[in-house]
Short mmCIF file of C-alpha atoms in Angstrom, two decimals:
data_model
loop_
_atom_site.label_atom_id
_atom_site.label_comp_id
_atom_site.label_asym_id
_atom_site.label_seq_id
_atom_site.Cartn_x
_atom_site.Cartn_y
_atom_site.Cartn_z
CA MET A 1 79.64 24.98 -32.89
CA ILE A 2 79.76 23.42 -36.67
CA ARG A 3 76.52 25.37 -37.62
CA ILE A 4 77.57 28.28 -36.27
CA LEU A 5 81.34 28.11 -38.31
CA VAL A 6 78.82 27.17 -41.15
CA PHE A 7 76.92 29.83 -40.81
CA LEU A 8 79.74 32.31 -40.40
CA ALA A 9 81.16 30.52 -43.67
CA VAL A 10 78.11 31.56 -45.77
CA VAL A 11 78.06 34.75 -44.78
CA PHE A 12 81.45 35.64 -45.94
CA ALA A 13 81.12 34.09 -49.20
CA LEU A 14 78.67 35.77 -49.77
CA GLY A 15 80.18 39.39 -48.76
CA LEU A 16 83.22 37.98 -50.72
CA GLY A 17 80.59 37.79 -53.69
CA PHE A 18 78.94 41.26 -53.72
CA ALA A 19 82.56 42.58 -53.00
CA TRP A 20 83.26 40.39 -56.38
CA LEU A 21 80.44 42.15 -58.00
CA ALA A 22 81.03 45.75 -57.07
CA ASP A 23 84.72 45.85 -58.18
CA ARG A 24 83.13 44.43 -61.69
CA PRO A 25 80.59 47.20 -62.79
CA GLY A 26 78.29 46.24 -65.99
CA ASP A 27 74.03 45.49 -66.77
CA MET A 28 71.29 43.42 -66.99
CA VAL A 29 68.64 43.74 -69.81
CA VAL A 30 65.72 41.75 -69.55
CA THR A 31 62.67 41.99 -72.41
CA PHE A 32 59.47 41.23 -71.07
CA GLY A 33 56.36 41.53 -72.38
CA GLY A 34 57.69 43.63 -75.25
CA TYR A 35 59.49 45.58 -72.71
CA GLN A 36 63.01 46.42 -72.03
CA TYR A 37 63.93 46.51 -68.57
CA GLN A 38 67.93 46.99 -67.60
CA VAL A 39 69.70 47.47 -64.98
CA SER A 40 73.10 47.09 -63.18
CA LEU A 41 74.36 43.87 -62.22
CA MET A 42 74.62 45.34 -58.47
CA VAL A 43 70.93 46.16 -58.05
CA ALA A 44 69.93 42.52 -59.79
CA ALA A 45 72.42 40.53 -57.68
CA VAL A 46 70.25 42.59 -54.32
CA ALA A 47 66.97 41.67 -56.20
CA VAL A 48 67.43 38.27 -56.53
CA THR A 49 68.92 37.98 -52.94
CA ALA A 50 65.96 39.68 -52.10
CA VAL A 51 62.73 38.15 -53.82
CA VAL A 52 64.66 34.73 -52.45
CA ALA A 53 64.83 35.98 -49.05
CA ALA A 54 60.82 37.00 -48.95
CA VAL A 55 59.94 33.94 -50.29
CA MET A 56 62.12 32.10 -47.76
CA ILE A 57 60.05 33.87 -44.89
CA ALA A 58 56.65 33.09 -46.86
CA TRP A 59 57.35 29.61 -46.70
CA TRP A 60 58.11 29.39 -42.82
CA LEU A 61 55.02 31.57 -42.12
CA VAL A 62 52.75 29.27 -44.21
CA LYS A 63 53.87 26.44 -42.81
CA SER A 64 53.99 27.39 -39.12
CA ILE A 65 50.25 28.43 -39.86
CA TRP A 66 49.71 24.88 -41.11
CA ASN A 67 51.12 23.16 -38.73
CA SER A 68 50.20 25.29 -35.74
CA PRO A 69 48.05 23.01 -34.72
CA TYR A 70 50.26 19.89 -34.21
CA THR A 71 53.08 22.09 -32.60
CA ILE A 72 50.26 23.46 -29.63
CA ALA A 73 49.15 19.72 -29.17
CA ARG A 74 53.10 18.75 -28.80
CA TYR A 75 53.91 21.64 -25.99
CA PHE A 76 50.77 20.53 -24.03
CA ARG A 77 51.62 16.66 -24.81
CA VAL A 78 55.22 16.97 -23.98
CA ARG A 79 54.40 19.51 -20.61
CA GLN A 80 51.75 16.94 -19.68
CA ARG A 81 54.46 13.67 -20.60
CA ASP A 82 57.35 15.57 -17.82
CA ARG A 83 54.51 15.84 -15.34
CA GLY A 84 53.75 12.54 -15.58
CA TYR A 85 57.80 12.11 -15.09
CA GLN A 86 58.03 14.09 -12.23
CA ALA A 87 54.96 11.87 -10.55
CA LEU A 88 56.32 8.67 -12.03
CA SER A 89 59.76 9.51 -10.11
CA SER A 90 58.15 11.00 -6.59
CA GLY A 91 56.39 7.54 -6.63
CA MET A 92 59.53 5.63 -7.00
CA ILE A 93 61.25 7.37 -4.13
CA ALA A 94 58.46 7.16 -1.86
CA ALA A 95 58.20 3.39 -2.48
CA GLY A 96 62.14 3.08 -1.83
CA ALA A 97 61.37 4.97 1.07
CA GLY A 98 57.99 2.68 2.06
CA ASP A 99 55.12 5.50 1.76
CA ALA A 100 52.85 3.59 0.63
CA ALA A 101 49.80 6.05 0.35
CA LEU A 102 52.27 8.92 -1.51
CA ALA A 103 53.52 5.63 -3.62
CA ARG A 104 50.09 4.59 -5.06
CA LYS A 105 49.10 8.49 -5.20
CA MET A 106 52.23 9.28 -7.51
CA ASN A 107 51.48 6.08 -9.57
CA LYS A 108 47.54 7.25 -10.19
CA GLN A 109 48.71 10.40 -11.62
CA ALA A 110 51.57 9.00 -13.27
CA ALA A 111 49.04 7.00 -15.00
CA LYS A 112 46.72 9.59 -15.43
CA LEU A 113 49.76 11.69 -17.38
CA ILE A 114 51.72 9.22 -18.98
CA ARG A 115 50.23 6.10 -21.55
CA SER A 116 51.19 2.57 -19.68
CA GLU A 117 51.71 1.01 -23.25
CA THR A 118 54.98 3.88 -23.89
CA GLU A 119 56.83 3.50 -20.38
CA PRO A 120 56.64 0.50 -18.49
CA LEU A 121 58.14 1.75 -14.97
CA ILE A 122 54.27 1.90 -14.02
CA HIS A 123 53.73 -0.99 -14.03
CA LEU A 124 57.14 -1.69 -11.55
CA LEU A 125 55.28 1.59 -9.37
CA ASP A 126 52.10 -0.24 -9.38
CA ALA A 127 53.66 -3.62 -8.03
CA GLN A 128 55.86 -1.70 -5.32
CA ALA A 129 52.47 0.13 -4.27
CA SER A 130 50.93 -3.34 -3.87
CA LEU A 131 53.67 -5.47 -2.04
CA LEU A 132 54.03 -1.50 0.16
CA GLU A 133 50.04 -2.39 0.82
CA GLY A 134 50.41 -5.44 1.99
CA ASP A 135 48.73 -6.93 -0.74
CA HIS A 136 50.98 -9.43 -2.86
CA ASP A 137 48.30 -11.56 -4.55
CA ALA A 138 47.56 -8.44 -6.80
CA ALA A 139 51.74 -8.28 -6.75
CA ARG A 140 51.96 -11.47 -7.88
CA GLU A 141 49.22 -10.71 -11.11
CA LYS A 142 51.20 -7.48 -12.38
CA PHE A 143 54.19 -10.05 -11.93
CA GLU A 144 52.96 -11.82 -14.15
CA ARG A 145 51.00 -9.73 -16.89
CA MET A 146 54.82 -8.10 -17.14
CA LEU A 147 56.51 -12.05 -18.26
CA ASP A 148 54.19 -10.89 -21.69
CA ASP A 149 56.68 -7.94 -22.39
CA PRO A 150 59.39 -8.43 -23.66
CA GLU A 151 61.47 -5.38 -21.96
CA MET A 152 59.72 -6.03 -18.24
CA ARG A 153 59.65 -9.65 -18.53
CA LEU A 154 63.51 -10.20 -16.58
CA LEU A 155 61.76 -7.50 -14.00
CA GLY A 156 58.20 -9.65 -13.48
CA LEU A 157 60.98 -12.80 -12.95
CA ARG A 158 62.74 -11.20 -10.42
CA GLY A 159 59.68 -10.18 -8.70
CA LEU A 160 57.99 -13.72 -8.79
CA TYR A 161 61.33 -15.00 -7.64
CA LEU A 162 61.79 -12.67 -4.58
CA GLU A 163 57.48 -13.76 -3.61
CA ALA A 164 58.32 -17.35 -3.94
CA GLU A 165 61.31 -17.11 -1.62
CA ARG A 166 58.91 -14.81 0.56
CA LEU A 167 56.59 -17.57 0.56
CA GLY A 168 59.38 -20.42 0.75
CA ASP A 169 58.33 -21.71 -1.57
CA ARG A 170 61.80 -23.33 -3.00
CA GLN A 171 60.69 -24.89 -5.73
CA ALA A 172 58.88 -22.43 -7.94
CA ALA A 173 62.14 -19.88 -6.92
CA ARG A 174 64.35 -21.89 -8.67
CA HIS A 175 61.73 -22.21 -11.43
CA TYR A 176 61.67 -18.55 -11.88
CA ALA A 177 65.30 -17.84 -11.27
CA GLY A 178 66.11 -20.40 -13.78
CA ARG A 179 64.41 -18.83 -16.63
CA ALA A 180 65.83 -15.99 -15.76
CA ALA A 181 69.25 -17.11 -16.19
CA GLY A 182 68.75 -18.53 -19.78
CA ILE A 183 67.45 -15.03 -20.47
CA ALA A 184 70.31 -13.11 -19.40
CA PRO A 185 73.13 -15.07 -17.38
CA GLN A 186 75.19 -12.05 -16.04
CA LEU A 187 72.20 -12.13 -13.73
CA GLY A 188 74.18 -12.96 -10.01
CA TRP A 189 70.49 -13.76 -8.44
CA ALA A 190 69.46 -15.94 -11.13
CA ILE A 191 72.65 -17.94 -11.65
CA ASP A 192 73.60 -18.60 -8.00
CA SER A 193 69.84 -19.63 -7.61
CA THR A 194 70.49 -22.04 -10.89
CA LEU A 195 73.22 -23.21 -9.45
CA GLU A 196 71.52 -24.09 -6.17
CA GLU A 197 69.15 -26.31 -7.99
CA LYS A 198 70.81 -28.20 -9.88
CA THR A 199 73.49 -28.84 -7.29
CA ALA A 200 71.11 -30.15 -5.24
CA ALA A 201 69.86 -32.45 -7.76
CA GLY A 202 73.47 -33.59 -8.70
CA ASP A 203 73.25 -32.17 -11.64
CA TRP A 204 77.28 -31.82 -12.14
CA ASP A 205 77.64 -31.45 -15.80
CA SER A 206 74.46 -28.70 -16.49
CA ALA A 207 76.06 -26.77 -13.26
CA LEU A 208 78.85 -26.19 -15.03
CA LYS A 209 77.37 -25.29 -17.91
CA LEU A 210 76.19 -21.96 -15.97
CA VAL A 211 79.16 -21.90 -14.57
CA ASP A 212 80.45 -21.52 -18.15
CA ALA A 213 78.47 -18.87 -19.47
CA GLN A 214 78.26 -16.51 -16.76
CA THR A 215 81.98 -16.90 -17.12
CA ALA A 216 81.65 -15.36 -20.56
CA THR A 217 79.65 -12.56 -19.89
CA ARG A 218 82.62 -11.32 -17.46
CA GLN A 219 80.48 -10.40 -14.27
CA VAL A 220 82.78 -12.74 -12.24
CA ASP A 221 86.51 -12.25 -12.31
CA LYS A 222 88.84 -15.89 -13.65
CA GLU A 223 89.55 -16.85 -10.28
CA ALA A 224 86.09 -17.52 -8.37
CA ALA A 225 84.91 -18.73 -12.02
CA SER A 226 87.82 -21.37 -11.93
CA ARG A 227 86.94 -21.92 -7.82
CA ARG A 228 83.72 -22.74 -8.65
CA ARG A 229 84.06 -24.91 -11.81
CA ALA A 230 87.33 -26.86 -9.68
CA VAL A 231 84.55 -27.31 -6.64
CA LEU A 232 82.13 -28.38 -9.51
CA LEU A 233 84.51 -31.53 -10.99
CA THR A 234 85.34 -32.37 -8.08
CA ALA A 235 81.89 -33.31 -6.55
CA LYS A 236 81.05 -34.98 -10.11
CA ALA A 237 84.40 -36.85 -9.78
CA GLU A 238 83.31 -38.12 -6.73
CA ASP A 239 79.97 -39.59 -7.63
CA LEU A 240 82.17 -40.88 -11.00
CA ILE A 241 84.19 -42.40 -8.69
CA ASP A 242 83.01 -45.76 -8.43
CA THR A 243 81.41 -46.13 -11.68
CA ASP A 244 82.73 -43.86 -14.24
CA LEU A 245 86.39 -44.67 -13.62
CA ALA A 246 87.64 -42.62 -16.82
CA ALA A 247 85.18 -39.82 -16.31
CA ALA A 248 86.19 -39.23 -12.85
CA LYS A 249 89.58 -38.92 -14.06
CA ALA A 250 89.39 -36.47 -16.62
CA ALA A 251 87.16 -34.41 -13.90
CA ALA A 252 89.19 -34.85 -10.89
CA LEU A 253 92.47 -33.43 -13.12
CA GLU A 254 91.10 -30.42 -14.48
CA ALA A 255 90.09 -29.52 -11.09
CA ASN A 256 93.32 -29.95 -9.40
CA ARG A 257 94.60 -28.44 -12.75
CA LEU A 258 92.80 -25.52 -12.10
CA LEU A 259 93.03 -25.11 -7.91
CA PRO A 260 96.06 -27.26 -7.19
CA ALA A 261 95.87 -26.21 -3.57
CA PHE A 262 92.92 -27.12 -2.71
CA PRO A 263 92.70 -30.96 -1.08
CA PRO A 264 89.09 -32.73 -1.65
CA ALA A 265 90.59 -32.60 -5.59
CA ALA A 266 94.17 -33.62 -5.07
CA VAL A 267 92.71 -36.26 -3.11
CA ILE A 268 90.08 -37.64 -5.43
CA ALA A 269 92.59 -37.26 -8.49
CA ALA A 270 94.74 -39.29 -6.37
CA LYS A 271 92.50 -42.07 -5.72
CA ALA A 272 91.60 -42.31 -9.69
CA LEU A 273 95.22 -42.43 -9.87
CA PHE A 274 95.69 -44.64 -7.94
CA ARG A 275 93.05 -47.26 -9.13
CA GLN A 276 94.50 -47.23 -12.04
CA ASN A 277 97.42 -48.01 -11.19
CA ASP A 278 99.57 -44.71 -11.86
CA ILE A 279 101.04 -44.62 -8.26
CA ARG A 280 103.66 -41.87 -9.25
CA LYS A 281 101.72 -40.01 -10.99
CA GLY A 282 99.03 -39.91 -7.41
CA ALA A 283 101.85 -39.24 -5.86
CA LYS A 284 103.23 -36.05 -6.85
CA ILE A 285 99.55 -34.29 -7.17
CA LEU A 286 99.67 -35.33 -2.92
CA GLU A 287 102.53 -33.80 -2.64
CA ALA A 288 102.63 -30.89 -4.78
CA ALA A 289 98.85 -30.10 -2.83
CA TRP A 290 100.90 -31.26 0.24
CA LYS A 291 103.12 -28.70 0.25
CA ALA A 292 100.33 -25.75 -0.68
CA GLU A 293 98.51 -27.17 2.40
CA PRO A 294 99.42 -29.98 5.22
CA HIS A 295 95.58 -31.57 5.25
CA PRO A 296 94.49 -34.66 7.31
CA ALA A 297 93.34 -35.83 4.17
CA VAL A 298 96.03 -35.39 1.67
CA ALA A 299 98.30 -37.94 3.92
CA ASP A 300 96.32 -40.30 4.98
CA GLN A 301 95.65 -40.88 0.58
CA TYR A 302 99.22 -40.34 0.53
CA VAL A 303 99.81 -43.32 3.26
CA HIS A 304 97.75 -45.55 1.85
CA ALA A 305 98.99 -45.12 -1.52
CA ARG A 306 99.52 -49.16 -2.46
CA PRO A 307 96.87 -51.45 -0.55
CA GLY A 308 99.77 -53.91 0.21
CA ASP A 309 102.27 -52.42 1.68
CA ALA A 310 103.22 -53.18 4.90
CA VAL A 311 102.97 -50.64 8.23
CA LEU A 312 106.47 -50.12 8.25
CA ASP A 313 106.09 -48.37 4.51
CA ARG A 314 103.56 -46.54 5.32
CA LEU A 315 105.33 -44.99 8.13
CA ALA A 316 108.09 -44.35 5.72
CA ARG A 317 106.10 -42.69 3.61
CA ALA A 318 104.55 -40.06 6.28
CA GLN A 319 107.91 -39.42 6.86
CA LYS A 320 108.35 -38.44 3.51
CA LEU A 321 104.90 -36.45 3.61
CA GLN A 322 106.99 -34.69 7.27
CA SER A 323 110.56 -33.94 5.68
CA LEU A 324 107.50 -31.81 2.83
CA ARG A 325 106.92 -29.73 5.35
CA GLN A 326 108.81 -30.03 8.83
CA ASN A 327 107.77 -28.17 11.67
CA ASN A 328 103.79 -28.69 11.27
CA VAL A 329 101.19 -29.77 13.25
CA GLU A 330 99.47 -32.08 10.54
CA SER A 331 102.65 -33.77 9.38
CA SER A 332 103.77 -34.48 12.82
CA LEU A 333 100.32 -36.40 13.34
CA ALA A 334 100.69 -37.83 9.89
CA VAL A 335 103.63 -39.65 11.28
CA ALA A 336 102.65 -40.49 14.69
CA ARG A 337 99.49 -42.49 13.45
CA ALA A 338 101.66 -44.17 11.33
CA ALA A 339 104.28 -45.39 14.14
CA LEU A 340 101.05 -45.99 16.05
CA ASP A 341 99.95 -48.70 13.51
CA ALA A 342 103.43 -50.16 13.16
CA HIS A 343 103.94 -50.43 16.69
CA GLU A 344 106.45 -47.81 17.09
CA PHE A 345 105.84 -46.51 20.28
CA LYS A 346 108.80 -44.06 20.57
CA VAL A 347 108.38 -42.81 17.23
CA ALA A 348 104.78 -41.92 17.72
CA ARG A 349 105.24 -40.47 21.30
CA GLU A 350 107.62 -38.31 19.87
CA ALA A 351 105.96 -37.23 17.31
CA VAL A 352 102.76 -36.83 19.05
CA GLU A 353 104.62 -34.89 21.60
CA ALA A 354 106.12 -32.40 19.11
CA ALA A 355 102.65 -31.84 17.18
CA ILE A 356 101.32 -30.52 21.05
CA ARG A 357 104.22 -28.66 21.81
CA MET A 358 103.11 -26.37 17.81
CA GLN A 359 99.43 -27.00 18.98
CA PRO A 360 97.86 -28.27 21.32
CA ARG A 361 94.27 -29.35 20.64
CA GLU A 362 91.45 -32.52 20.93
CA GLY A 363 92.71 -35.14 18.18
CA ALA A 364 96.38 -34.58 19.37
CA TYR A 365 95.70 -35.90 23.13
CA LEU A 366 93.03 -38.91 21.46
CA LEU A 367 96.03 -39.98 19.69
CA LEU A 368 98.02 -39.78 23.07
CA ALA A 369 95.71 -42.12 24.53
CA ASP A 370 95.51 -44.23 21.78
CA ILE A 371 99.23 -44.89 22.18
CA GLU A 372 99.53 -44.89 25.85
CA GLU A 373 97.20 -47.14 26.07
CA ALA A 374 98.23 -49.77 23.09
CA GLU A 375 102.02 -49.45 24.45
CA THR A 376 101.30 -49.82 28.36
CA GLY A 377 97.75 -50.18 29.14
CA ASP A 378 97.76 -47.14 32.04
CA GLN A 379 94.36 -46.49 32.51
CA GLY A 380 94.65 -44.00 34.66
CA ARG A 381 97.17 -42.18 32.05
CA VAL A 382 94.40 -43.21 28.89
CA ARG A 383 91.50 -41.16 31.33
CA GLN A 384 93.89 -38.57 31.99
CA TYR A 385 94.63 -37.92 28.46
CA LEU A 386 91.40 -38.40 27.56
CA ALA A 387 90.21 -35.23 29.65
CA MET A 388 92.72 -33.16 28.40
CA ALA A 389 90.80 -33.93 25.02
CA VAL A 390 87.75 -32.37 26.31
CA ARG A 391 89.13 -29.24 27.76
CA ALA A 392 91.70 -28.76 24.74
CA PRO A 393 91.10 -26.58 21.56
CA ARG A 394 89.01 -28.82 18.82
CA ASP A 395 89.91 -29.74 15.74
CA PRO A 396 89.85 -28.46 12.43
CA ALA A 397 87.08 -30.08 10.82
CA TRP A 398 84.95 -28.98 7.27
CA VAL A 399 82.28 -26.06 8.50
CA ALA A 400 79.74 -24.72 6.81
CA ASP A 401 76.82 -22.34 7.76
CA GLY A 402 77.56 -23.83 11.15
CA PHE A 403 77.52 -27.76 10.03
CA VAL A 404 80.32 -29.41 11.10
CA SER A 405 81.60 -31.78 9.13
CA ASP A 406 84.96 -34.77 8.83
CA ARG A 407 83.84 -34.83 5.26
CA TRP A 408 84.52 -32.44 2.87
CA ALA A 409 80.84 -31.23 0.22
CA PRO A 410 80.24 -29.30 -2.30
CA VAL A 411 77.22 -27.47 -0.79
CA SER A 412 75.93 -27.02 2.35
CA PRO A 413 73.31 -28.87 3.78
CA VAL A 414 71.91 -26.31 5.95
CA THR A 415 71.59 -23.22 2.79
CA GLY A 416 72.25 -25.42 -0.45
CA MET A 417 75.26 -22.94 -1.40
CA LEU A 418 77.48 -23.43 -3.21
CA ASP A 419 81.45 -23.93 -1.47
CA ALA A 420 81.01 -23.44 1.77
CA PHE A 421 82.58 -25.37 3.47
CA GLU A 422 85.60 -23.86 4.84
CA TRP A 423 88.45 -25.96 6.80
CA ARG A 424 88.97 -24.33 9.88
CA ALA A 425 88.49 -25.04 13.43
CA PRO A 426 85.02 -25.19 14.42
CA VAL A 427 83.79 -22.78 17.63
CA GLU A 428 84.77 -23.75 20.82
CA ARG A 429 82.59 -24.82 23.46
CA LEU A 430 83.92 -22.83 26.02
CA GLY A 431 87.40 -21.25 25.40
CA GLN A 432 90.09 -22.45 24.93
CA LEU A 433 90.88 -24.86 28.22
CA ILE A 434 94.15 -25.99 28.05
CA GLU A 435 96.96 -23.34 29.04
CA GLN A 436 99.12 -21.87 27.21
CA ASP A 437 102.01 -22.78 29.15
CA ALA A 438 101.43 -26.22 29.15
CA PRO A 439 104.65 -28.31 30.23
CA GLU A 440 107.32 -29.39 27.71
CA HIS A 441 107.12 -32.71 28.22
CA PRO A 442 102.89 -33.65 27.79
CA SER A 443 103.22 -37.44 28.34
CA LEU A 444 104.61 -37.08 31.84
CA ALA A 445 102.22 -33.22 32.05
CA LEU A 446 99.31 -33.27 34.34
CA PRO A 447 96.16 -31.08 33.69
CA LYS A 448 96.29 -28.08 35.21
CA GLY A 449 93.15 -26.31 37.43
CA GLY A 450 91.79 -25.60 41.03
CA GLU A 451 90.61 -28.28 42.72
CA THR A 452 87.88 -30.43 42.81
CA VAL A 453 84.91 -28.61 44.34
CA PRO A 454 82.06 -31.49 45.96
CA ALA A 455 79.29 -32.15 44.79
CA ASP A 456 76.83 -30.28 47.26
CA ASP A 457 77.44 -27.01 49.20
CA THR A 458 79.11 -28.37 52.30
CA VAL A 459 82.38 -26.94 53.12
CA PRO A 460 84.53 -30.36 53.40
CA ALA A 461 85.05 -31.49 56.44
CA GLU A 462 89.06 -31.31 56.89
CA ILE A 463 91.82 -29.44 55.07
CA ASP A 464 94.83 -29.14 54.93
CA ALA A 465 96.24 -26.18 57.58
CA VAL A 466 97.52 -23.36 56.82
CA VAL A 467 100.13 -20.59 58.49
CA VAL A 468 98.78 -18.58 60.57
CA GLU A 469 99.76 -16.16 63.72
CA ALA A 470 99.22 -18.77 66.77
CA GLU A 471 95.38 -17.60 68.29
CA PRO A 472 93.00 -20.48 69.36
CA VAL A 473 90.48 -21.47 66.92
CA ALA A 474 87.05 -22.19 68.62
CA VAL A 475 86.31 -25.59 67.55
CA ALA A 476 82.63 -25.97 66.57
CA GLY A 477 80.76 -27.58 69.08
CA GLY A 478 82.55 -27.47 71.96
CA ASP A 479 84.21 -25.35 74.91
CA GLN A 480 87.73 -25.84 73.65
CA ALA A 481 90.41 -24.21 71.99
CA VAL A 482 93.61 -25.98 70.02
CA PRO A 483 96.00 -23.85 68.73
CA GLU A 484 97.34 -23.37 65.77
CA SER A 485 100.23 -25.58 64.31
CA ASP A 486 103.34 -24.02 63.64
CA GLU A 487 104.42 -26.39 60.76
CA SER A 488 104.57 -24.21 57.70
CA PRO A 489 103.67 -26.58 54.33
CA ALA A 490 105.99 -28.38 53.11
CA PRO A 491 107.19 -27.97 49.77
CA GLU A 492 107.49 -31.46 48.49
CA ARG A 493 103.51 -31.57 49.70
CA GLU A 494 102.69 -28.63 47.79
CA GLN A 495 104.94 -30.80 44.28
CA GLU A 496 102.78 -34.00 45.72
CA ALA A 497 99.44 -32.71 45.12
CA GLU A 498 97.02 -34.60 43.40
CA PRO A 499 96.44 -33.04 40.33
CA ALA A 500 92.42 -31.80 39.39
CA ARG A 501 90.23 -34.71 37.94
CA MET A 502 87.30 -34.30 35.89
CA PRO A 503 83.87 -34.95 37.35
CA ASP A 504 83.17 -38.43 36.70
CA ASP A 505 86.80 -39.16 36.47
CA PRO A 506 87.86 -41.36 39.63
CA GLY A 507 91.19 -41.42 39.25
CA VAL A 508 94.14 -43.35 40.52
CA ASP A 509 94.06 -43.09 44.31
CA PRO A 510 97.69 -43.10 45.74
CA VAL A 511 98.00 -44.69 49.11
CA GLN A 512 98.54 -40.95 51.25
CA GLU A 513 99.46 -41.15 55.29
CA GLN A 514 96.78 -38.08 56.48
CA PRO A 515 98.34 -35.40 58.56
CA GLU A 516 99.17 -35.61 61.93
CA ARG A 517 97.35 -32.41 62.99
CA ARG A 518 93.99 -32.01 61.50
CA PHE A 519 90.99 -28.99 62.77
CA ARG A 520 87.97 -27.61 61.37
CA LEU A 521 86.67 -24.73 60.58
CA PHE A 522 83.83 -22.82 62.40
#
C-alpha cells in the first residue's frame, strides 16, 4: 500500500513539473563539437527523461541476462524445497497416524529434496519412523545424535526420556529429564520428573530451586506453585525437626504462611514452636488451621501442647477446640478421646454419641467400645460395638494412588508423585453397612440385619410358628397331622428378638423359655 502511494506521489510530482515547464517557455542552447544546438526547454526535458528511462531499461535487461542462470536455478531450488516440505508434512501426518511404511517413504523423499542440515525435522521424522517400525535401538541412536545440535537437543532429550520410561529405567529417565530441566525450566515433564528424583532422595533444597525456576517462567499458576512450595517446605521441616530446630521452624512457618489450611504444615510449625516453649504462637497456628479444616492431627497436637498438663487440662483444651468448630465430627471425637483419658466417661460417651449421630463411622464405634470397656467392662457390649465398627464406613485417612496411610507424606510411595496424598475416606470394603436410620442413642442400639445363617446348608430344625390358616401339616416320618397353632406372635416377642451377631461373635445367650408348641417343616 505504501509503495503504491509513493508511486502515485512521484507521478504526480512529474506531472506538476512538466506543467510548470509548459507554462514557462524558453530555449536551451548546447554547443558541442563546433556545432550549436538550440531546442526549447520542454523538448530538452522530455529528451533527458527519455534518455534516463532508456538507460534504466537497458541496465535492467543486462542485469536480468547476467543473473538468469541464478534465477533459473533458484526457481528449481524453490520448487524442489516446496516438494520436500510437502513430503515432510505428509510424513509427519503418517507418523502421527501410525503408518510406518508411508512415514519411511516420505522421510526418504524429503531427505532427497531437502538437506537435513537446514531442516532438523527430517531427523525427527526418521526417528519416529524407526519407532513405528519397532527399531528402538536405531531410534535411540538418532535421538542421541540430536544432542549435538543445540536446536534439536531438547527434542533428543525428550525422545531418550520416553525410551527410558518405556524400558523402565527410571534412573536414566530422570537423568535426561534433569538435563532438559537445566536447559528449559518451563518444560513440565522435565520439572516433574526431576522433582520426583529430588524428593525421592530427600533433597528438598534442590526441589525448591526447581519450583522457583518453574514459577519464574510463569508456566504454572501462582496458587499451584505456592502449594508445591508449601509441601516441600513441610517435608523439609519434618526431616530437620530433630536435628536443626531453627531451620525446621523457619521452613514450617513459611509453609504455614503459604498454605494456612494445610494441616501437616500447621502441625509441624506448632511442634517446632512448642519445643521452643512458644506455646501461645503455636496454639494460634493450630486454632487457625482447625477453623479452616478440622483434622485429628491438629487436635492431637493442640491437646498435647504441654507434655506436663493434667488430663483435665487436656480435656479443657479439647473442649476449647470444640467451641471453635461446633457440630463437627472431629471436634466431638477430640473431646471424647480427651474425656476418656480423664476418665470422664459420661462426657466421653455423650461426645462420641453426638459424633455418631452426625456421621457413623468405624473410629467412633471403636472409641465407644473403649469407653464401654473402661467404664463397665461389659464384654458383650464391647463385642457389639466392635462388630458395628467392622460394618461402619471407614474413617478418613491419607490416601495416594490406592495406598492408605495414617501419616501424611510428601510423595506417593507408589508412583513417587509429589503432593499425591489426600485426606479422604478410603474406598469402602463392601459399601456402607451401617444403616442411615440408626437409633438416636447408639449406646442402646443393636446392630440391624437379617438373621444369622447356619454354616451348613440344612434348614433349622425348629422355627417359631407363623400364623396361617389352620390346616393339617404333615410331619416328616409320620402319618399324623398336627393342627396349626392359633396363637399369634406377641409384640413382646418381636421386641425381645435376639439381635443378629457376627459369625465369629458368640455373644451372650439370654435364658429364654422354650415355646410349648413347635413344628417341623417337611
